[in-house]
PDB file of C-alpha atoms in Angstrom:
ATOM      1  CA  MET A 222     296.864  83.454  72.126  1.00 71.00           C
ATOM      2  CA  ALA A 223     292.865  84.426  72.666  1.00 90.00           C
ATOM      3  CA  ASN A 224     292.274  87.207  74.840  1.00 94.00           C
ATOM      4  CA  ALA A 225     295.737  87.242  75.765  1.00 96.00           C
ATOM      5  CA  ILE A 226     295.508  84.738  77.827  1.00 98.00           C
ATOM      6  CA  THR A 227     298.902  82.004  77.911  1.00 98.00           C
ATOM      7  CA  GLY A 228     297.255  79.053  79.646  1.00 98.00           C
ATOM      8  CA  ILE A 229     297.196  77.720  83.171  1.00 99.00           C
ATOM      9  CA  ASP A 230     298.508  79.706  85.882  1.00 98.00           C
ATOM     10  CA  HIS A 231     297.947  77.259  88.868  1.00 99.00           C
ATOM     11  CA  GLY A 232     294.916  75.668  90.345  1.00 99.00           C
ATOM     12  CA  LEU A 233     293.680  76.290  93.942  1.00 98.00           C
ATOM     13  CA  VAL A 234     293.048  73.489  96.422  1.00 99.00           C
ATOM     14  CA  GLY A 235     291.032  74.559  99.086  1.00 98.00           C
ATOM     15  CA  VAL A 236     291.905  72.755 102.327  1.00 98.00           C
ATOM     16  CA  ARG A 237     290.646  72.804 106.265  1.00 98.00           C
ATOM     17  CA  ASP A 238     293.572  72.363 108.092  1.00 98.00           C
ATOM     18  CA  LEU A 239     296.539  74.311 106.001  1.00 98.00           C
ATOM     19  CA  GLU A 240     299.174  72.919 108.256  1.00 98.00           C
ATOM     20  CA  ALA A 241     298.231  69.355 107.876  1.00 98.00           C
ATOM     21  CA  ALA A 242     298.003  70.069 104.042  1.00 99.00           C
ATOM     22  CA  ARG A 243     301.772  71.446 103.775  1.00 98.00           C
ATOM     23  CA  THR A 244     302.951  68.237 105.636  1.00 98.00           C
ATOM     24  CA  ASN A 245     300.324  65.463 103.465  1.00 98.00           C
ATOM     25  CA  TRP A 246     301.790  67.187 100.125  1.00 99.00           C
ATOM     26  CA  GLU A 247     305.502  67.125 101.409  1.00 99.00           C
ATOM     27  CA  ARG A 248     304.643  63.495 102.317  1.00 98.00           C
ATOM     28  CA  LEU A 249     303.477  63.129  98.450  1.00 99.00           C
ATOM     29  CA  GLY A 250     306.897  64.038  97.355  1.00 98.00           C
ATOM     30  CA  PHE A 251     306.441  67.844  97.033  1.00 99.00           C
ATOM     31  CA  THR A 252     308.719  70.689  97.910  1.00 98.00           C
ATOM     32  CA  ILE A 253     306.488  73.186  99.660  1.00 98.00           C
ATOM     33  CA  THR A 254     307.232  77.057  99.524  1.00 97.00           C
ATOM     34  CA  PRO A 255     306.989  79.165 102.626  1.00 95.00           C
ATOM     35  CA  ARG A 256     303.797  80.611 103.892  1.00 95.00           C
ATOM     36  CA  GLY A 257     301.914  83.269 102.401  1.00 96.00           C
ATOM     37  CA  GLN A 258     299.074  85.577 104.144  1.00 95.00           C
ATOM     38  CA  HIS A 259     297.415  87.106 101.737  1.00 96.00           C
ATOM     39  CA  VAL A 260     297.043  90.890 102.637  1.00 94.00           C
ATOM     40  CA  GLY A 261     293.311  92.010 103.655  1.00 93.00           C
ATOM     41  CA  TRP A 262     292.087  88.423 103.052  1.00 94.00           C
ATOM     42  CA  GLY A 263     291.261  85.912 105.707  1.00 95.00           C
ATOM     43  CA  THR A 264     293.638  83.211 103.987  1.00 97.00           C
ATOM     44  CA  ALA A 265     296.883  81.797 103.596  1.00 97.00           C
ATOM     45  CA  ASN A 266     298.580  79.448 101.267  1.00 98.00           C
ATOM     46  CA  TYR A 267     301.819  77.659 100.519  1.00 98.00           C
ATOM     47  CA  CYS A 268     302.625  76.679  96.841  1.00 98.00           C
ATOM     48  CA  ILE A 269     303.856  73.841  94.902  1.00 99.00           C
ATOM     49  CA  MET A 270     306.178  75.583  92.053  1.00 98.00           C
ATOM     50  CA  PHE A 271     306.511  73.965  89.094  1.00 98.00           C
ATOM     51  CA  ASP A 272     308.388  75.305  85.683  1.00 95.00           C
ATOM     52  CA  ASN A 273     305.495  77.372  84.584  1.00 96.00           C
ATOM     53  CA  ASP A 274     302.490  77.159  86.661  1.00 98.00           C
ATOM     54  CA  TYR A 275     301.927  75.580  90.438  1.00 99.00           C
ATOM     55  CA  LEU A 276     299.140  74.110  92.758  1.00 99.00           C
ATOM     56  CA  GLU A 277     298.244  76.180  95.776  1.00 99.00           C
ATOM     57  CA  LEU A 278     297.201  74.915  99.058  1.00 99.00           C
ATOM     58  CA  ILE A 279     294.881  77.650 100.357  1.00 98.00           C
ATOM     59  CA  GLY A 280     293.069  77.507 103.775  1.00 98.00           C
ATOM     60  CA  LEU A 281     290.778  80.072 105.916  1.00 96.00           C
ATOM     61  CA  VAL A 282     293.005  81.612 108.792  1.00 95.00           C
ATOM     62  CA  ASP A 283     290.642  84.597 109.750  1.00 93.00           C
ATOM     63  CA  PRO A 284     287.101  83.913 109.139  1.00 90.00           C
ATOM     64  CA  SER A 285     286.340  87.898 109.495  1.00 90.00           C
ATOM     65  CA  LEU A 286     287.671  88.577 106.444  1.00 91.00           C
ATOM     66  CA  PRO A 287     287.253  88.082 102.790  1.00 85.00           C
ATOM     67  CA  SER A 288     287.949  84.211 101.625  1.00 88.00           C
ATOM     68  CA  GLN A 289     286.338  84.707  97.874  1.00 81.00           C
ATOM     69  CA  SER A 290     284.904  81.645  97.133  1.00 89.00           C
ATOM     70  CA  LEU A 291     287.312  79.250  99.784  1.00 95.00           C
ATOM     71  CA  GLU A 292     284.795  79.373 102.761  1.00 93.00           C
ATOM     72  CA  ALA A 293     281.825  78.460 100.306  1.00 92.00           C
ATOM     73  CA  ALA A 294     283.978  75.720  98.580  1.00 95.00           C
ATOM     74  CA  LEU A 295     284.828  74.203 101.896  1.00 96.00           C
ATOM     75  CA  LYS A 296     281.301  73.477 103.080  1.00 94.00           C
ATOM     76  CA  LYS A 297     281.108  71.207 100.440  1.00 93.00           C
ATOM     77  CA  HIS A 298     284.427  69.402 100.075  1.00 95.00           C
ATOM     78  CA  GLU A 299     288.083  69.836 100.198  1.00 98.00           C
ATOM     79  CA  GLY A 300     290.076  69.473  97.113  1.00 98.00           C
ATOM     80  CA  LEU A 301     290.382  71.707  94.129  1.00 98.00           C
ATOM     81  CA  PHE A 302     287.851  74.440  93.575  1.00 97.00           C
ATOM     82  CA  GLY A 303     289.135  77.044  90.871  1.00 97.00           C
ATOM     83  CA  VAL A 304     291.863  77.632  88.014  1.00 98.00           C
ATOM     84  CA  ALA A 305     293.696  80.769  87.486  1.00 98.00           C
ATOM     85  CA  LEU A 306     294.797  81.505  83.955  1.00 98.00           C
ATOM     86  CA  ALA A 307     297.736  83.431  83.171  1.00 98.00           C
ATOM     87  CA  SER A 308     298.475  86.831  81.472  1.00 98.00           C
ATOM     88  CA  ASP A 309     301.429  88.661  80.647  1.00 97.00           C
ATOM     89  CA  ASP A 310     299.681  92.005  81.100  1.00 98.00           C
ATOM     90  CA  ALA A 311     296.209  92.066  82.731  1.00 98.00           C
ATOM     91  CA  ARG A 312     295.160  95.495  81.491  1.00 98.00           C
ATOM     92  CA  GLU A 313     295.584  94.121  77.584  1.00 98.00           C
ATOM     93  CA  THR A 314     293.742  90.957  78.734  1.00 98.00           C
ATOM     94  CA  HIS A 315     290.803  92.904  80.338  1.00 98.00           C
ATOM     95  CA  ALA A 316     290.630  95.029  77.035  1.00 98.00           C
ATOM     96  CA  ALA A 317     290.477  92.082  74.879  1.00 97.00           C
ATOM     97  CA  LEU A 318     287.978  89.901  76.769  1.00 97.00           C
ATOM     98  CA  SER A 319     285.407  93.259  77.204  1.00 97.00           C
ATOM     99  CA  GLU A 320     286.361  93.640  73.352  1.00 96.00           C
ATOM    100  CA  ALA A 321     284.834  90.204  73.101  1.00 94.00           C
ATOM    101  CA  GLY A 322     282.132  90.819  75.106  1.00 95.00           C
ATOM    102  CA  LEU A 323     282.946  88.209  77.894  1.00 95.00           C
ATOM    103  CA  ASP A 324     282.427  91.072  80.524  1.00 95.00           C
ATOM    104  CA  PRO A 325     285.208  90.856  82.743  1.00 96.00           C
ATOM    105  CA  GLU A 326     285.027  92.483  86.463  1.00 96.00           C
ATOM    106  CA  ASP A 327     287.198  95.492  86.793  1.00 97.00           C
ATOM    107  CA  ILE A 328     291.011  94.831  87.419  1.00 97.00           C
ATOM    108  CA  SER A 329     291.943  94.076  91.115  1.00 96.00           C
ATOM    109  CA  ASP A 330     295.297  94.003  93.046  1.00 96.00           C
ATOM    110  CA  LEU A 331     296.291  91.386  95.273  1.00 95.00           C
ATOM    111  CA  SER A 332     299.539  90.471  97.129  1.00 96.00           C
ATOM    112  CA  ARG A 333     300.648  88.265 100.199  1.00 95.00           C
ATOM    113  CA  ARG A 334     303.475  88.420 102.717  1.00 95.00           C
ATOM    114  CA  VAL A 335     306.043  85.510 102.742  1.00 93.00           C
ATOM    115  CA  GLU A 336     308.803  84.994 105.016  1.00 84.00           C
ATOM    116  CA  MET A 337     311.809  83.940 103.127  1.00 79.00           C
ATOM    117  CA  PRO A 338     313.798  81.074 104.047  1.00 77.00           C
ATOM    118  CA  GLY A 339     317.029  81.880 105.977  1.00 72.00           C
ATOM    119  CA  SER A 340     316.479  85.331 106.732  1.00 72.00           C
ATOM    120  CA  THR A 341     314.001  87.799 108.402  1.00 75.00           C
ATOM    121  CA  ASP A 342     312.877  89.472 105.285  1.00 82.00           C
ATOM    122  CA  ILE A 343     309.278  89.441 104.220  1.00 91.00           C
ATOM    123  CA  ALA A 344     308.622  89.080 100.690  1.00 91.00           C
ATOM    124  CA  GLU A 345     305.356  90.517  99.215  1.00 95.00           C
ATOM    125  CA  PRO A 346     305.162  89.536  95.901  1.00 96.00           C
ATOM    126  CA  ARG A 347     302.285  91.446  94.097  1.00 97.00           C
ATOM    127  CA  PHE A 348     299.481  90.015  91.469  1.00 97.00           C
ATOM    128  CA  ARG A 349     296.865  91.609  89.239  1.00 98.00           C
ATOM    129  CA  ILE A 350     293.494  89.610  89.140  1.00 97.00           C
ATOM    130  CA  VAL A 351     290.863  89.687  86.300  1.00 98.00           C
ATOM    131  CA  LYS A 352     287.710  88.135  87.890  1.00 96.00           C
ATOM    132  CA  LEU A 353     285.565  86.182  85.096  1.00 95.00           C
ATOM    133  CA  PRO A 354     281.567  85.746  85.039  1.00 94.00           C
ATOM    134  CA  GLN A 355     280.071  82.688  85.555  1.00 92.00           C
ATOM    135  CA  ALA A 356     278.515  83.193  81.873  1.00 92.00           C
ATOM    136  CA  THR A 357     281.735  83.230  80.513  1.00 94.00           C
ATOM    137  CA  THR A 358     283.385  80.338  82.356  1.00 96.00           C
ATOM    138  CA  PRO A 359     280.156  78.040  82.929  1.00 96.00           C
ATOM    139  CA  ASP A 360     280.990  75.092  85.597  1.00 95.00           C
ATOM    140  CA  MET A 361     284.244  76.387  86.570  1.00 96.00           C
ATOM    141  CA  ASN A 362     285.653  78.951  89.020  1.00 95.00           C
ATOM    142  CA  MET A 363     288.157  80.766  86.796  1.00 97.00           C
ATOM    143  CA  PHE A 364     290.200  83.986  86.982  1.00 97.00           C
ATOM    144  CA  VAL A 365     293.070  85.614  85.280  1.00 98.00           C
ATOM    145  CA  CYS A 366     296.262  86.270  87.070  1.00 98.00           C
ATOM    146  CA  GLN A 367     299.404  88.375  86.214  1.00 98.00           C
ATOM    147  CA  HIS A 368     302.330  87.972  88.498  1.00 98.00           C
ATOM    148  CA  MET A 369     303.888  91.087  89.022  1.00 97.00           C
ATOM    149  CA  ASP A 370     307.104  89.856  90.873  1.00 96.00           C
ATOM    150  CA  PRO A 371     307.457  86.959  89.324  1.00 95.00           C
ATOM    151  CA  SER A 372     311.043  86.139  90.782  1.00 93.00           C
ATOM    152  CA  MET A 373     309.511  86.235  94.059  1.00 92.00           C
ATOM    153  CA  VAL A 374     307.139  83.384  93.266  1.00 94.00           C
ATOM    154  CA  TRP A 375     309.207  81.009  90.915  1.00 96.00           C
ATOM    155  CA  ARG A 376     312.565  80.300  92.858  1.00 94.00           C
ATOM    156  CA  PRO A 377     314.782  77.299  91.336  1.00 95.00           C
ATOM    157  CA  GLU A 378     315.021  75.360  94.886  1.00 95.00           C
ATOM    158  CA  TRP A 379     310.916  75.570  95.016  1.00 96.00           C
ATOM    159  CA  GLN A 380     310.664  73.716  91.656  1.00 98.00           C
ATOM    160  CA  LEU A 381     312.691  70.709  92.062  1.00 98.00           C
ATOM    161  CA  HIS A 382     310.120  67.674  93.683  1.00 98.00           C
ATOM    162  CA  ALA A 383     311.126  64.370  94.919  1.00 98.00           C
ATOM    163  CA  ASN A 384     308.385  62.724  93.114  1.00 98.00           C
ATOM    164  CA  GLY A 385     309.644  63.927  89.534  1.00 98.00           C
ATOM    165  CA  ALA A 386     306.582  66.492  88.968  1.00 98.00           C
ATOM    166  CA  ARG A 387     307.449  69.443  86.566  1.00 97.00           C
ATOM    167  CA  GLY A 388     303.931  70.911  85.951  1.00 98.00           C
ATOM    168  CA  VAL A 389     300.155  70.766  85.195  1.00 98.00           C
ATOM    169  CA  THR A 390     299.094  68.843  81.921  1.00 98.00           C
ATOM    170  CA  SER A 391     295.286  68.884  82.680  1.00 98.00           C
ATOM    171  CA  PHE A 392     292.647  69.634  85.247  1.00 98.00           C
ATOM    172  CA  THR A 393     289.500  67.334  85.061  1.00 98.00           C
ATOM    173  CA  VAL A 394     285.817  68.500  85.832  1.00 98.00           C
ATOM    174  CA  VAL A 395     282.695  66.564  86.156  1.00 97.00           C
ATOM    175  CA  VAL A 396     279.888  68.353  84.717  1.00 97.00           C
ATOM    176  CA  ASP A 397     276.285  67.206  83.981  1.00 95.00           C
ATOM    177  CA  ASN A 398     276.679  67.804  80.284  1.00 95.00           C
ATOM    178  CA  PRO A 399     279.785  68.879  78.510  1.00 96.00           C
ATOM    179  CA  GLU A 400     278.160  69.692  74.963  1.00 95.00           C
ATOM    180  CA  PRO A 401     277.031  73.460  76.002  1.00 95.00           C
ATOM    181  CA  LEU A 402     280.270  74.277  77.012  1.00 97.00           C
ATOM    182  CA  LEU A 403     282.084  74.186  73.808  1.00 97.00           C
ATOM    183  CA  THR A 404     280.876  77.686  72.508  1.00 96.00           C
ATOM    184  CA  PRO A 405     281.370  79.707  75.737  1.00 97.00           C
ATOM    185  CA  TYR A 406     285.047  77.986  76.094  1.00 97.00           C
ATOM    186  CA  GLU A 407     285.918  78.596  72.276  1.00 97.00           C
ATOM    187  CA  LYS A 408     285.224  81.715  72.814  1.00 96.00           C
ATOM    188  CA  LEU A 409     287.132  82.745  75.676  1.00 97.00           C
ATOM    189  CA  PHE A 410     290.168  80.239  74.340  1.00 98.00           C
ATOM    190  CA  GLY A 411     289.788  80.742  70.942  1.00 96.00           C
ATOM    191  CA  ALA A 412     288.711  78.927  67.688  1.00 95.00           C
ATOM    192  CA  GLY A 413     289.504  75.504  67.457  1.00 95.00           C
ATOM    193  CA  SER A 414     290.684  75.330  71.211  1.00 97.00           C
ATOM    194  CA  CYS A 415     288.104  72.735  72.561  1.00 97.00           C
ATOM    195  CA  SER A 416     287.752  69.160  71.234  1.00 95.00           C
ATOM    196  CA  PRO A 417     284.571  67.691  72.066  1.00 94.00           C
ATOM    197  CA  THR A 418     283.527  63.896  71.881  1.00 87.00           C
ATOM    198  CA  ASP A 419     280.168  62.207  72.829  1.00 82.00           C
ATOM    199  CA  ASP A 420     280.803  62.519  76.917  1.00 89.00           C
ATOM    200  CA  SER A 421     283.481  64.945  77.430  1.00 95.00           C
ATOM    201  CA  LEU A 422     285.227  68.023  76.157  1.00 97.00           C
ATOM    202  CA  ALA A 423     288.912  69.079  76.377  1.00 97.00           C
ATOM    203  CA  ALA A 424     289.698  72.805  76.297  1.00 98.00           C
ATOM    204  CA  PHE A 425     293.022  73.918  75.656  1.00 97.00           C
ATOM    205  CA  THR A 426     294.194  77.133  77.391  1.00 98.00           C
ATOM    206  CA  GLY A 427     297.617  77.803  75.547  1.00 96.00           C
ATOM    207  CA  HIS A 428     299.516  76.005  77.936  1.00 96.00           C
ATOM    208  CA  GLY A 429     297.518  72.670  79.769  1.00 97.00           C
ATOM    209  CA  SER A 430     293.996  71.845  79.486  1.00 97.00           C
ATOM    210  CA  VAL A 431     290.470  71.666  81.187  1.00 98.00           C
ATOM    211  CA  ILE A 432     288.553  68.305  80.566  1.00 98.00           C
ATOM    212  CA  PHE A 433     284.897  68.244  80.766  1.00 98.00           C
ATOM    213  CA  VAL A 434     283.532  64.992  81.470  1.00 97.00           C
ATOM    214  CA  THR A 435     280.050  63.266  82.970  1.00 95.00           C
ATOM    215  CA  ARG A 436     280.279  61.576  86.002  1.00 93.00           C
ATOM    216  CA  ASP A 437     279.934  58.482  84.308  1.00 91.00           C
ATOM    217  CA  ASP A 438     283.178  59.021  82.649  1.00 92.00           C
ATOM    218  CA  VAL A 439     284.859  59.634  85.856  1.00 91.00           C
ATOM    219  CA  LYS A 440     284.488  55.597  86.503  1.00 87.00           C
ATOM    220  CA  LEU A 441     286.207  54.906  83.194  1.00 90.00           C
ATOM    221  CA  ILE A 442     288.745  57.484  83.332  1.00 91.00           C
ATOM    222  CA  TYR A 443     289.812  56.940  86.990  1.00 92.00           C
ATOM    223  CA  PRO A 444     288.681  52.896  87.195  1.00 89.00           C
ATOM    224  CA  ASP A 445     291.053  52.330  90.180  1.00 87.00           C
ATOM    225  CA  VAL A 446     289.856  55.012  92.727  1.00 88.00           C
ATOM    226  CA  GLU A 447     286.969  55.942  94.399  1.00 88.00           C
ATOM    227  CA  VAL A 448     285.235  59.495  93.715  1.00 89.00           C
ATOM    228  CA  ASP A 449     282.902  60.522  96.451  1.00 88.00           C
ATOM    229  CA  GLU A 450     279.414  59.839  94.659  1.00 87.00           C
ATOM    230  CA  ASN A 451     277.764  62.507  97.173  1.00 89.00           C
ATOM    231  CA  LEU A 452     279.545  65.500  95.088  1.00 92.00           C
ATOM    232  CA  GLU A 453     277.325  67.484  93.135  1.00 92.00           C
ATOM    233  CA  ALA A 454     278.426  68.288  89.506  1.00 93.00           C
ATOM    234  CA  PRO A 455     280.246  70.765  88.863  1.00 96.00           C
ATOM    235  CA  PHE A 456     283.304  70.034  90.506  1.00 97.00           C
ATOM    236  CA  ILE A 457     287.039  69.568  89.492  1.00 98.00           C
ATOM    237  CA  VAL A 458     287.965  66.168  90.598  1.00 98.00           C
ATOM    238  CA  GLY A 459     291.582  66.006  89.447  1.00 98.00           C
ATOM    239  CA  VAL A 460     294.982  67.110  88.094  1.00 99.00           C
ATOM    240  CA  SER A 461     297.474  65.539  86.049  1.00 98.00           C
ATOM    241  CA  LEU A 462     300.995  66.036  86.593  1.00 98.00           C
ATOM    242  CA  ASP A 463     303.670  65.881  83.995  1.00 98.00           C
ATOM    243  CA  VAL A 464     306.659  63.699  84.877  1.00 97.00           C
ATOM    244  CA  MET A 465     309.844  62.551  83.204  1.00 91.00           C
ATOM    245  CA  THR A 466     308.580  59.110  83.770  1.00 93.00           C
ATOM    246  CA  PRO A 467     305.834  57.937  86.339  1.00 95.00           C
ATOM    247  CA  ASP A 468     308.315  55.244  87.778  1.00 95.00           C
ATOM    248  CA  THR A 469     309.897  58.037  89.709  1.00 96.00           C
ATOM    249  CA  ALA A 470     306.700  58.859  91.553  1.00 97.00           C
ATOM    250  CA  ALA A 471     306.022  55.409  91.994  1.00 97.00           C
ATOM    251  CA  ASP A 472     309.086  54.817  93.443  1.00 97.00           C
ATOM    252  CA  PHE A 473     308.805  57.938  95.895  1.00 98.00           C
ATOM    253  CA  LEU A 474     305.136  57.007  96.721  1.00 98.00           C
ATOM    254  CA  THR A 475     306.371  53.325  97.494  1.00 98.00           C
ATOM    255  CA  THR A 476     309.020  54.610  99.897  1.00 98.00           C
ATOM    256  CA  ALA A 477     306.541  56.828 101.529  1.00 97.00           C
ATOM    257  CA  GLY A 478     304.164  54.106 102.169  1.00 98.00           C
ATOM    258  CA  ILE A 479     301.500  55.867 100.159  1.00 97.00           C
ATOM    259  CA  PRO A 480     299.127  53.868  98.388  1.00 97.00           C
ATOM    260  CA  TYR A 481     298.668  54.499  94.592  1.00 97.00           C
ATOM    261  CA  ALA A 482     297.518  52.490  91.137  1.00 95.00           C
ATOM    262  CA  HIS A 483     299.912  51.670  88.340  1.00 92.00           C
ATOM    263  CA  SER A 484     297.545  51.511  85.243  1.00 88.00           C
ATOM    264  CA  ASP A 485     298.417  49.744  82.254  1.00 81.00           C
ATOM    265  CA  ASN A 486     299.308  52.652  80.305  1.00 84.00           C
ATOM    266  CA  GLY A 487     301.893  54.125  82.840  1.00 88.00           C
ATOM    267  CA  ILE A 488     299.879  56.447  84.808  1.00 95.00           C
ATOM    268  CA  VAL A 489     300.641  56.482  88.345  1.00 97.00           C
ATOM    269  CA  ARG A 490     297.321  57.680  90.679  1.00 97.00           C
ATOM    270  CA  VAL A 491     296.778  58.711  93.955  1.00 98.00           C
ATOM    271  CA  ALA A 492     293.409  58.469  95.374  1.00 97.00           C
ATOM    272  CA  PRO A 493     291.938  61.533  96.930  1.00 97.00           C
ATOM    273  CA  GLU A 494     291.584  60.645 100.360  1.00 97.00           C
ATOM    274  CA  HIS A 495     295.553  60.545 100.157  1.00 98.00           C
ATOM    275  CA  ALA A 496     295.627  64.274  98.673  1.00 98.00           C
ATOM    276  CA  ASN A 497     292.903  66.581 100.251  1.00 98.00           C
ATOM    277  CA  GLY A 498     290.377  65.496  98.114  1.00 98.00           C
ATOM    278  CA  VAL A 499     292.428  65.699  94.732  1.00 98.00           C
ATOM    279  CA  VAL A 500     292.714  62.600  92.539  1.00 98.00           C
ATOM    280  CA  LEU A 501     296.238  63.118  91.938  1.00 98.00           C
ATOM    281  CA  GLU A 502     298.007  61.749  88.592  1.00 98.00           C
ATOM    282  CA  PHE A 503     301.574  61.291  87.518  1.00 98.00           C
ATOM    283  CA  ALA A 504     302.031  60.852  83.670  1.00 96.00           C
ATOM    284  CA  LYS A 505     304.381  62.070  80.912  1.00 90.00           C
ATOM    285  CA  ALA A 506     302.549  64.717  79.200  1.00 80.00           C
ATOM    286  CA  PRO A 507     302.111  64.527  75.579  1.00 73.00           C
ATOM    287  CA  VAL A 508     304.063  66.610  72.879  1.00 59.00           C
ATOM    288  CA  VAL A 509     301.729  69.382  71.912  1.00 55.00           C
ATOM    289  CA  MET A 510     302.494  70.545  68.203  1.00 48.00           C
TER     290      MET A 510
END
């Protein structure tokens, strides 16, 4: 566990119409949390909670307030635009990153107000955020997140999904050249955390991976979906979700009337036009020893 980072916390999916996105991802078979409003920011979200991580559907609701990198991301495209890494102690992570020469920004506090179902109560889960400079996470928008009130965020009734999804296995990122990314990401995630090939680099975060590929590789790993050729690298193209069996996802999508591809190796894949710009995969995750 390098730099007191425990793995992937969540992926951020930027959407232009938050309510339409909620409806769309419900149709894809996900249980959606109540809407949250970030305090002091112009953004709101819905979350898709899994066992140990989640996806965040986030939209701009007040352009007069800060939106961090969301507004700029949405000018380019809808879809994944960042990955949050998990920490049990933001202060410890900040100290470790500083000692490693990775130049983290000062710890910042964040909260969001959530209307809890079945009551008039407003929950306000709190988070501590450690932002990482571009030099530390080249070709990626990454930050570290500590949950101060995890029981408000992970509720059992929110973690059951009709499509069988259980968690994030990996994110796939399109870059011009993965080779120079090995050194900075091994510095972040630890020696031996990265597995390079001729045209790709897989960085294991401690829980889940970030896989960097070239545009040519996208056509090989997603042979059955079309990815917008006008998108300029780098960009996060897709997420792979762990399921007990991909057939559960396939059966649900069939019933819902949502097109998908079912590859020879069992992966069920939804094209980005049906998932707010995200290539969405359902596959049984490999066992990590």
